[in-house]
GROMACS .gro file of C-alpha atoms in nm:
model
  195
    1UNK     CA    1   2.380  -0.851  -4.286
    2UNK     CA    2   2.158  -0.523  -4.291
    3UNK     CA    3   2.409  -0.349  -4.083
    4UNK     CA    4   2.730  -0.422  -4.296
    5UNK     CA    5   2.560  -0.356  -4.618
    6UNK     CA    6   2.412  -0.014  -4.488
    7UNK     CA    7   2.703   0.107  -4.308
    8UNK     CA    8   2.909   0.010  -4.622
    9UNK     CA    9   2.633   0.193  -4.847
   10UNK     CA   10   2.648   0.521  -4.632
   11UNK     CA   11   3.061   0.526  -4.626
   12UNK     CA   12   3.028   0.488  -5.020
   13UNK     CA   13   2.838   0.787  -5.035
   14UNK     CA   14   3.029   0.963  -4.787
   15UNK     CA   15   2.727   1.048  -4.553
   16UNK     CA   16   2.924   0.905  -4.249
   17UNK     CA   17   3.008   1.185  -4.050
   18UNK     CA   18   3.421   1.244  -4.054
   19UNK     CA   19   3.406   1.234  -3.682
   20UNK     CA   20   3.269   0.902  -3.631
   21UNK     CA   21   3.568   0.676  -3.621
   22UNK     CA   22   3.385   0.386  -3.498
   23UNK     CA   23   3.305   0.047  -3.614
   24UNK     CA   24   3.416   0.157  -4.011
   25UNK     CA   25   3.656   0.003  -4.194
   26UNK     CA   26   4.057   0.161  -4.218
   27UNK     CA   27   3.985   0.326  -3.870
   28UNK     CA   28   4.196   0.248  -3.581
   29UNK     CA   29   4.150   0.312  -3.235
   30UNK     CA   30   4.515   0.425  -3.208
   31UNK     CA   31   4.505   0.690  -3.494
   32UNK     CA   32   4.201   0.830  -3.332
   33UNK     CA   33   4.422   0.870  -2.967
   34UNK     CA   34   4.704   0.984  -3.201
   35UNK     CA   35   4.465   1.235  -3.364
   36UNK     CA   36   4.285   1.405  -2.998
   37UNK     CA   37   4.687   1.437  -2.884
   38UNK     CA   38   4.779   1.621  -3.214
   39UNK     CA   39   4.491   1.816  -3.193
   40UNK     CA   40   4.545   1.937  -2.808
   41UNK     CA   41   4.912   2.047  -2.945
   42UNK     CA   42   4.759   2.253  -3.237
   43UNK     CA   43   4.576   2.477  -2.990
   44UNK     CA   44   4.849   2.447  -2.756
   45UNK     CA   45   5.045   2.595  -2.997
   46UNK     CA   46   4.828   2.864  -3.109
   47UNK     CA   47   4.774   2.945  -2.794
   48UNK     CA   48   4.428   2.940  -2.787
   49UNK     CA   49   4.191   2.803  -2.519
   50UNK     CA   50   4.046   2.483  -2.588
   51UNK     CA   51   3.780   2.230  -2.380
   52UNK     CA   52   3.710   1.889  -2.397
   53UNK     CA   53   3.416   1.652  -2.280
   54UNK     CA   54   3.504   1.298  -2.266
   55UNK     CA   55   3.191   1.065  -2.247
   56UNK     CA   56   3.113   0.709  -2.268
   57UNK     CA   57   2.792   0.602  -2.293
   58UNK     CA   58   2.706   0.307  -2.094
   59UNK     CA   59   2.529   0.005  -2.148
   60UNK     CA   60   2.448   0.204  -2.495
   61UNK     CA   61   2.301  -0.060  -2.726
   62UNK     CA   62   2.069  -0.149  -2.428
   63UNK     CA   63   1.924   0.200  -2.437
   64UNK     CA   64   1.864   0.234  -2.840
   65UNK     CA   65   1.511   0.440  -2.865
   66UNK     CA   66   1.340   0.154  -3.130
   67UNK     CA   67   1.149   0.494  -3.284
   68UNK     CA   68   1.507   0.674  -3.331
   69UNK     CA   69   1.670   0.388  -3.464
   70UNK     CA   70   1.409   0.303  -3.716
   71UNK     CA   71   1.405   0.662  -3.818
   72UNK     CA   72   1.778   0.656  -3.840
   73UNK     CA   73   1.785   0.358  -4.059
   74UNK     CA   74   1.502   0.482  -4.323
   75UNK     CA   75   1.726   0.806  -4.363
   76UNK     CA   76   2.015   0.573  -4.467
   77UNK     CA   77   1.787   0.394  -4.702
   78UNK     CA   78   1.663   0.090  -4.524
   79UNK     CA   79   1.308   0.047  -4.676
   80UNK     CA   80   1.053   0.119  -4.400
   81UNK     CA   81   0.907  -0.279  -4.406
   82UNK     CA   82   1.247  -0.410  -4.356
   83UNK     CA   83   1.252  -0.192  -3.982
   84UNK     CA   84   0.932  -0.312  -3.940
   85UNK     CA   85   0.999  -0.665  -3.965
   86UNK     CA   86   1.389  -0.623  -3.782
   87UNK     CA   87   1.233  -0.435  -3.465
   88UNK     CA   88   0.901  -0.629  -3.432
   89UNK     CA   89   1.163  -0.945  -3.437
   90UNK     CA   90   1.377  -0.793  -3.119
   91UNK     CA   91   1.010  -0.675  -2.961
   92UNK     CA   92   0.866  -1.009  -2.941
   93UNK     CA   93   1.197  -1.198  -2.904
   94UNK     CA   94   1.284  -1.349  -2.552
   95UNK     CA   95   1.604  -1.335  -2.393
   96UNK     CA   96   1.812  -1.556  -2.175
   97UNK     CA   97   2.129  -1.419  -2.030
   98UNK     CA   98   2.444  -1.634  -2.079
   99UNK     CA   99   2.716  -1.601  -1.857
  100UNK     CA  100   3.011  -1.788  -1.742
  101UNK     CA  101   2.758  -2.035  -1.466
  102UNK     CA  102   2.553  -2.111  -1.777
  103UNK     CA  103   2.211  -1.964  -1.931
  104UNK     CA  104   1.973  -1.805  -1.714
  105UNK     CA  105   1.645  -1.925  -1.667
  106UNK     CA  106   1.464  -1.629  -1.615
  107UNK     CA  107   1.403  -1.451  -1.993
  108UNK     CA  108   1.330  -1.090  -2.066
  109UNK     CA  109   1.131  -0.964  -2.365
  110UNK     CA  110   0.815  -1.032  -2.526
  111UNK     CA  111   0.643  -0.820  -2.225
  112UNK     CA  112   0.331  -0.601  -2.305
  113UNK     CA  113   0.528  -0.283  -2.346
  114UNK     CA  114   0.871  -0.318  -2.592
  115UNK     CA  115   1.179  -0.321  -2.477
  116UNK     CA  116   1.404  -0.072  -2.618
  117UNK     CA  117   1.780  -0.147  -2.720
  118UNK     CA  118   1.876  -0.402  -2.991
  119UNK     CA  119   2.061  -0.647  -2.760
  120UNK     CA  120   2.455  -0.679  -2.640
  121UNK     CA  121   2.569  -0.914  -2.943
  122UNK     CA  122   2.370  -0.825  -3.184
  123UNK     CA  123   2.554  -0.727  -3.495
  124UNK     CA  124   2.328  -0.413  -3.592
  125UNK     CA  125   2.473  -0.270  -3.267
  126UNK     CA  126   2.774  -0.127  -3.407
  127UNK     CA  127   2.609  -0.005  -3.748
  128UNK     CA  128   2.280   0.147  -3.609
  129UNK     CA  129   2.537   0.333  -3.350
  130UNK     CA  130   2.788   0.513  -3.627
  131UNK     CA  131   2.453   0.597  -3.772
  132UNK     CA  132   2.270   0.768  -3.516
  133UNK     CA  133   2.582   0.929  -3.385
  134UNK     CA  134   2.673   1.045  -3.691
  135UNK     CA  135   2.314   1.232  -3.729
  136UNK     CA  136   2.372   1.355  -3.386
  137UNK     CA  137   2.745   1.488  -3.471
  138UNK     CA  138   2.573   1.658  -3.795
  139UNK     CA  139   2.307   1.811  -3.584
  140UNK     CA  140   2.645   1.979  -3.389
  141UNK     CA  141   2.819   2.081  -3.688
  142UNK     CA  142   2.481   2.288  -3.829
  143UNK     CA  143   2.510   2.452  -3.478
  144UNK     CA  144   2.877   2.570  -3.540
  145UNK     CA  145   3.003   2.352  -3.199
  146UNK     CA  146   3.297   2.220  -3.245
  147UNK     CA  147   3.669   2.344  -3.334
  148UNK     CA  148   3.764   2.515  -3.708
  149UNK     CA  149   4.182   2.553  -3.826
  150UNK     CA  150   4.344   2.676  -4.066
  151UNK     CA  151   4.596   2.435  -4.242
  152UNK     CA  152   4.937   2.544  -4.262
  153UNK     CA  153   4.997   2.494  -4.633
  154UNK     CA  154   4.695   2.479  -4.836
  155UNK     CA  155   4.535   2.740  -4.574
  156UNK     CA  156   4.161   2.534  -4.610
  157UNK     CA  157   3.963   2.538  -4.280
  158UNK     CA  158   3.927   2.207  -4.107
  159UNK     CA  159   3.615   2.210  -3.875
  160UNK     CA  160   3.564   1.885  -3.630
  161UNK     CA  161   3.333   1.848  -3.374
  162UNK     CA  162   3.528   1.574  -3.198
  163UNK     CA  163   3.615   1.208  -3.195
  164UNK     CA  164   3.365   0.924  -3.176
  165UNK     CA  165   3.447   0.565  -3.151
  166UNK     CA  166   3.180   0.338  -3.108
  167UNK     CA  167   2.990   0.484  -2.759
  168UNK     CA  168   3.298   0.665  -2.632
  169UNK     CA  169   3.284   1.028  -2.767
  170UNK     CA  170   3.514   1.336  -2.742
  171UNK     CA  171   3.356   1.653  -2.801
  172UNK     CA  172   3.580   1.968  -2.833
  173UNK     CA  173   3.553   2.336  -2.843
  174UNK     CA  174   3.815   2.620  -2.932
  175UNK     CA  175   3.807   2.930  -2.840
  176UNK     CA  176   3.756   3.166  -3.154
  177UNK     CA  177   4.070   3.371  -3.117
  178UNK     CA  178   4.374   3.396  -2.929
  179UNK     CA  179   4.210   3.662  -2.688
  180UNK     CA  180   3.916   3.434  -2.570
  181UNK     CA  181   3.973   3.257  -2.243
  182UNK     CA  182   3.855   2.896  -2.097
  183UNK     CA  183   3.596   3.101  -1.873
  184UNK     CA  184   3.464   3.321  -2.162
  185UNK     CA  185   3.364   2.955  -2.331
  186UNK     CA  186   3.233   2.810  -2.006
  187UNK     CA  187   2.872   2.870  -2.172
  188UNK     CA  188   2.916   2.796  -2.541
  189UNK     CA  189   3.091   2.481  -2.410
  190UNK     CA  190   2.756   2.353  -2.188
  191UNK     CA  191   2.544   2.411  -2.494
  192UNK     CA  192   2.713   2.213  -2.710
  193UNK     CA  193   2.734   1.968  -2.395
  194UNK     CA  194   2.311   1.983  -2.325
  195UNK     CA  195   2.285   1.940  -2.716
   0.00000   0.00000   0.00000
């Protein structure tokens, strides 16, 4: 319930990041594919040189920092008590694994140091995800990374870092004229990479 009602809350406001196609309503899987193809034939038609990192995170909600998700959450809104309470709940939890055999005996959890990650299932997984990525995909943007166009008719610049769906993200980077070359953005590209 805290997930859909903050990730609902921050779309409202517009504070989820444009790039961040994941796990929000109206956004498609397919019309993100459809938009990384139209994009490669923009700057294959301007001729410029262009990157791309593909990643996918894996085993992502299992690796959650509970600091940088709490963190995330009270700079969405989410009252600092209400973290408390949500993350003290998955730190003391414990956890059988259920799998096609049946549930597992053995349990993880409520061990003297806390776990981190929320949990495969758990539906704050999705939510708390667009939310940190989308801090993480701002965090690019102040750093200029990313690609800027011109549009064609109303000549406004359109700046994207890349495409994010859920733990699979697309980073991109343009060269800033026609004259620059894939090796002359070899560094620019690993920085935005290591950030």
């Amino acid at each position: 319930m805290i997930g859909r009602r903050i990730l609902a809350h921050a779309e409202q406001v517009g504070e989820v990041s444009d790039d961040q196609h994941g796990s929000r309503k109206n956004h498609k899987t397919i019309n993100t594919c459809l938009n990384k193809k139209l994009l490669c034939d923009v700057l294959r038609q301007k001729r410029r040189a262009g990157a791309v990192g593909m990643n996918d995170a894996s085993g992502c909600y299992d690796r959650i920092s509970h600091a940088f998700a709490i963190l995330t959450l009270m700079s969405f809104g989410v009252p600092q008590m209400i973290c408390r309470v949500l993350f003290e709940t998955l730190q003391q939890a414990k956890h059988h694994t259920k799998t096609g055999f049946g549930r597992s005996e053995t349990v993880y959890g409520d061990e003297p140091i806390p776990i981190s990650g929320i949990g495969q299932g758990n539906d704050l997984g999705p939510t708390l995800w667009a939310l940190m990525s989308t801090k993480l995909l701002r965090r690019m943007e102040k750093a200029c990374h990313g690609v800027n166009l011109l549009t064609s008719i109303s000549l406004m610049t359109l700046a994207m870092v890349g495409f994010a769906f859920v733990d699979d993200t697309d980073l991109f980077l343009a060269g800033k004229t026609v004259a620059a070359t894939g090796e002359d953005m070899v560094d620019e590209f690993q920085e935005a990479l290591d950030r």
